[in-house]
mmCIF file of C-alpha atoms in Angstrom:
data_model
loop_
_atom_site.group_PDB
_atom_site.id
_atom_site.type_symbol
_atom_site.label_atom_id
_atom_site.label_comp_id
_atom_site.label_asym_id
_atom_site.label_seq_id
_atom_site.Cartn_x
_atom_site.Cartn_y
_atom_site.Cartn_z
ATOM 1 C CA GLY A 96 0.000 0.000 0.000
ATOM 2 C CA ASN A 97 0.869 3.643 0.043
ATOM 3 C CA LEU A 98 2.380 4.637 3.387
ATOM 4 C CA ALA A 99 2.408 8.420 3.595
ATOM 5 C CA GLY A 100 3.851 10.277 6.536
ATOM 6 C CA GLU A 101 4.979 9.329 9.983
ATOM 7 C CA VAL A 102 6.220 5.894 11.002
ATOM 8 C CA ASP A 103 6.412 5.039 14.701
ATOM 9 C CA PHE A 104 8.721 2.291 15.999
ATOM 10 C CA TYR A 105 7.759 0.342 19.136
ATOM 11 C CA GLY A 106 9.656 -2.106 21.339
ATOM 12 C CA LYS A 107 8.920 -4.330 24.343
ATOM 13 C CA LYS A 108 9.688 -2.876 27.763
ATOM 14 C CA ASP A 109 10.856 -6.193 29.163
ATOM 15 C CA ASN A 110 10.867 -9.850 28.191
ATOM 16 C CA GLU A 111 8.176 -10.896 30.696
ATOM 17 C CA SER A 112 5.348 -8.544 29.708
ATOM 18 C CA CYS A 113 3.730 -7.668 26.412
ATOM 19 C CA ASP A 114 3.842 -3.923 27.065
ATOM 20 C CA PHE A 115 5.154 -1.942 24.122
ATOM 21 C CA VAL A 116 6.645 1.547 24.253
ATOM 22 C CA LYS A 117 7.369 4.005 21.479
ATOM 23 C CA ILE A 118 11.064 3.954 20.688
ATOM 24 C CA SER A 119 11.401 6.408 17.810
ATOM 25 C CA LYS A 120 9.711 7.805 14.748
ATOM 26 C CA CYS A 121 10.560 8.878 11.220
ATOM 27 C CA GLU A 122 8.809 10.435 8.263
ATOM 28 C CA ALA A 123 8.760 8.347 5.092
ATOM 29 C CA ASN A 124 6.529 10.206 2.654
ATOM 30 C CA CYS A 125 4.854 8.435 -0.294
ATOM 31 C CA THR A 126 6.282 5.045 0.654
ATOM 32 C CA VAL A 127 5.016 2.227 -1.541
ATOM 33 C CA SER A 128 7.169 -0.597 -0.142
ATOM 34 C CA ALA A 129 8.522 -1.189 3.386
ATOM 35 C CA GLU A 130 10.587 -4.153 4.574
ATOM 36 C CA TRP A 131 12.368 -5.000 7.811
ATOM 37 C CA GLY A 132 16.060 -5.870 7.595
ATOM 38 C CA PRO A 133 17.285 -9.308 8.645
ATOM 39 C CA ASP A 134 18.838 -7.779 11.783
ATOM 40 C CA GLY A 135 15.461 -6.414 12.970
ATOM 41 C CA ARG A 136 17.000 -2.991 13.575
ATOM 42 C CA HIS A 137 16.616 -1.375 10.157
ATOM 43 C CA LEU A 138 13.625 -0.605 7.943
ATOM 44 C CA LEU A 139 13.919 -0.215 4.182
ATOM 45 C CA THR A 140 11.293 2.059 2.594
ATOM 46 C CA ALA A 141 10.912 2.793 -1.117
ATOM 47 C CA VAL A 142 8.941 4.975 -3.516
ATOM 48 C CA LEU A 143 8.395 2.763 -6.564
ATOM 49 C CA PHE A 144 7.570 3.236 -10.244
ATOM 50 C CA PRO A 145 4.952 3.117 -11.860
ATOM 51 C CA ARG A 146 2.747 3.754 -8.804
ATOM 52 C CA MET A 147 4.660 6.951 -8.093
ATOM 53 C CA ARG A 148 6.215 8.528 -11.164
ATOM 54 C CA VAL A 149 8.235 11.090 -9.192
ATOM 55 C CA ASP A 150 10.673 10.926 -6.271
ATOM 56 C CA ASN A 151 11.527 7.255 -6.855
ATOM 57 C CA GLY A 152 14.185 5.958 -4.510
ATOM 58 C CA LEU A 153 14.923 4.048 -1.343
ATOM 59 C CA THR A 154 15.645 5.021 2.235
ATOM 60 C CA LEU A 155 17.173 2.934 5.009
ATOM 61 C CA TRP A 156 16.127 3.825 8.573
ATOM 62 C CA ASN A 157 17.619 2.937 11.965
ATOM 63 C CA ALA A 158 14.573 1.880 13.995
ATOM 64 C CA LEU A 159 16.184 2.524 17.396
ATOM 65 C CA THR A 160 16.916 6.179 16.647
ATOM 66 C CA GLY A 161 14.499 6.979 13.790
ATOM 67 C CA THR A 162 17.371 8.392 11.773
ATOM 68 C CA LYS A 163 18.022 8.053 8.073
ATOM 69 C CA VAL A 164 21.032 5.784 7.440
ATOM 70 C CA LEU A 165 21.003 5.845 3.645
ATOM 71 C CA SER A 166 18.986 7.525 0.925
ATOM 72 C CA ALA A 167 19.314 6.890 -2.812
ATOM 73 C CA SER A 168 17.170 8.285 -5.612
ATOM 74 C CA SER A 169 16.438 6.718 -8.982
ATOM 75 C CA GLU A 170 14.675 7.689 -12.227
ATOM 76 C CA GLN A 171 12.541 4.540 -12.251
ATOM 77 C CA LEU A 172 12.749 2.112 -9.353
ATOM 78 C CA TYR A 173 10.560 -0.979 -9.745
ATOM 79 C CA GLU A 174 11.462 -3.077 -6.696
ATOM 80 C CA VAL A 175 13.707 -3.172 -3.625
ATOM 81 C CA ALA A 176 14.562 -6.111 -1.398
ATOM 82 C CA TRP A 177 17.143 -7.134 1.137
ATOM 83 C CA ARG A 178 19.889 -9.440 -0.067
ATOM 84 C CA PRO A 179 18.990 -12.966 1.056
ATOM 85 C CA GLY A 180 20.981 -13.835 4.089
ATOM 86 C CA GLN A 181 20.978 -15.220 7.564
ATOM 87 C CA ALA A 182 18.535 -13.546 9.925
ATOM 88 C CA SER A 183 20.020 -12.322 13.162
ATOM 89 C CA ASP A 184 19.302 -14.479 16.216
ATOM 90 C CA GLN A 185 20.018 -11.573 18.535
ATOM 91 C CA ASP A 186 16.842 -9.765 19.607
ATOM 92 C CA ILE A 187 16.824 -6.146 20.622
ATOM 93 C CA SER A 188 17.368 -6.170 24.375
ATOM 94 C CA ALA A 189 15.136 -4.419 26.882
ATOM 95 C CA GLU A 190 18.156 -2.303 27.811
ATOM 96 C CA GLU A 191 18.479 -1.017 24.221
ATOM 97 C CA VAL A 192 14.752 -0.289 24.150
ATOM 98 C CA GLY A 193 15.078 1.615 27.434
ATOM 99 C CA ARG A 194 17.936 3.741 26.095
ATOM 100 C CA ALA A 195 16.025 4.461 22.877
ATOM 101 C CA THR A 196 12.838 5.385 24.753
ATOM 102 C CA SER A 197 14.653 7.996 26.801
ATOM 103 C CA ASN A 198 15.640 9.754 23.565
ATOM 104 C CA VAL A 199 12.195 9.719 21.940
ATOM 105 C CA ASP A 200 10.054 12.836 21.788
ATOM 106 C CA SER A 201 7.039 12.350 24.011
ATOM 107 C CA GLY A 202 4.871 14.011 21.382
ATOM 108 C CA GLY A 203 4.271 17.098 23.539
ATOM 109 C CA ALA A 204 3.610 19.756 20.904
ATOM 110 C CA LYS A 205 1.062 18.592 18.378
ATOM 111 C CA LYS A 206 0.821 20.396 15.058
ATOM 112 C CA GLN A 207 -2.249 22.591 14.850
ATOM 113 C CA ALA A 208 -4.052 24.384 12.059
ATOM 114 C CA TYR A 209 -3.021 27.971 11.358
ATOM 115 C CA LYS A 210 -5.118 30.643 13.023
ATOM 116 C CA PRO A 211 -4.704 34.323 12.188
ATOM 117 C CA PRO A 212 -3.538 36.494 15.112
ATOM 118 C CA LYS A 213 -6.988 37.992 15.738
ATOM 119 C CA ALA A 214 -8.556 34.513 15.982
ATOM 120 C CA ARG A 215 -6.118 33.060 18.520
ATOM 121 C CA GLY A 216 -8.203 33.928 21.561
ATOM 122 C CA THR A 217 -5.781 36.526 22.857
ATOM 123 C CA GLY A 218 -8.623 38.929 23.504
ATOM 124 C CA ASP A 219 -7.752 41.478 20.836
ATOM 125 C CA SER A 220 -10.501 40.430 18.411
ATOM 126 C CA THR A 221 -12.832 43.379 17.915
ATOM 127 C CA VAL A 222 -15.633 41.284 16.437
ATOM 128 C CA ALA A 223 -15.585 38.831 19.350
ATOM 129 C CA ALA A 224 -15.580 41.728 21.823
ATOM 130 C CA MET A 225 -18.598 43.288 20.033
ATOM 131 C CA MET A 226 -20.460 39.965 20.160
ATOM 132 C CA ARG A 227 -19.784 39.650 23.895
ATOM 133 C CA GLY A 228 -21.017 43.246 24.365
ATOM 134 C CA GLU A 229 -17.653 44.483 25.628
ATOM 135 C CA VAL A 230 -17.223 46.974 22.773
ATOM 136 C CA ALA A 231 -19.926 49.169 21.263
ATOM 137 C CA VAL A 232 -20.953 48.446 17.687
ATOM 138 C CA PRO A 233 -20.080 51.419 15.428
ATOM 139 C CA ASP A 234 -23.060 53.495 14.237
ATOM 140 C CA GLU A 235 -21.912 53.756 10.653
ATOM 141 C CA ASP A 236 -20.265 51.274 8.379
ATOM 142 C CA ARG A 237 -16.951 52.782 7.280
ATOM 143 C CA ARG A 238 -15.946 49.977 4.972
ATOM 144 C CA ARG A 239 -15.488 50.977 1.353
ATOM 145 C CA ARG A 240 -16.895 48.754 -1.341
ATOM 146 C CA PRO A 241 -15.339 48.447 -4.808
ATOM 147 C CA TRP A 242 -18.201 50.338 -6.458
ATOM 148 C CA GLN A 243 -17.916 53.270 -4.069
ATOM 149 C CA SER A 244 -15.584 56.138 -4.904
ATOM 150 C CA LYS A 245 -12.541 56.835 -2.785
ATOM 151 C CA LYS A 246 -13.409 60.459 -2.011
ATOM 152 C CA GLU A 247 -16.632 61.748 -0.527
ATOM 153 C CA SER A 248 -16.460 64.811 -2.807
ATOM 154 C CA ASP A 249 -16.348 62.560 -5.898
ATOM 155 C CA ARG A 250 -19.495 60.764 -4.740
ATOM 156 C CA ASN A 251 -21.343 64.068 -4.122
ATOM 157 C CA PHE A 252 -20.273 65.421 -7.524
ATOM 158 C CA SER A 253 -21.497 62.340 -9.388
ATOM 159 C CA GLN A 254 -24.885 62.554 -7.630
ATOM 160 C CA THR A 255 -25.494 66.238 -8.500
ATOM 161 C CA SER A 256 -24.577 66.266 -12.182
ATOM 162 C CA PRO A 257 -25.646 63.700 -14.782
ATOM 163 C CA PRO A 258 -22.980 62.020 -16.880
ATOM 164 C CA HIS A 259 -21.973 63.997 -19.996
ATOM 165 C CA SER A 260 -21.992 62.137 -23.310
ATOM 166 C CA PRO A 261 -21.664 63.297 -26.962
ATOM 167 C CA GLU A 262 -25.009 61.691 -27.878
ATOM 168 C CA SER A 263 -26.910 63.870 -25.404
ATOM 169 C CA GLU A 264 -25.421 67.006 -27.018
ATOM 170 C CA ASP A 265 -26.602 65.887 -30.477
ATOM 171 C CA ALA A 266 -30.106 65.213 -29.175
ATOM 172 C CA ASN A 267 -30.303 68.645 -27.510
ATOM 173 C CA GLY A 268 -29.015 70.360 -30.619
ATOM 174 C CA GLY A 269 -25.688 71.176 -29.079
#
């Protein structure tokens, strides 16, 4: 499938329980293929052709730290796989998981949608203050619309005299 975005790595706290803790994370955008390495410590992700026609390439991640070990791009990459070999018998120890967990971000600051300064609830929003009754609503609307002239004198002039056109002169005999 298409794995877009963040990848979280988890490990067991200890050998007796089945409690898992977040060890690290990485961001592997537009991933089409993901495969664990034989050592169980590395993850190979790839953006493959023809599913994705841009940004084809592979990335190798260290699962304990969430860091990028290797990145290689390609014009058209159709498949990636680990070289067949002996799988590692050595599991990741609880001690390694403990060290890795101490380095992981606890996810404190979550990304939020952008809010303009007046909508951030800092109390300086005039509209919100008017709705709460804290500020008086202005008597007149001072906003200018595109069809209104910029100067008050221009608006008064256009209301007092009709537009002048050559056809009106011909009709009046002028």
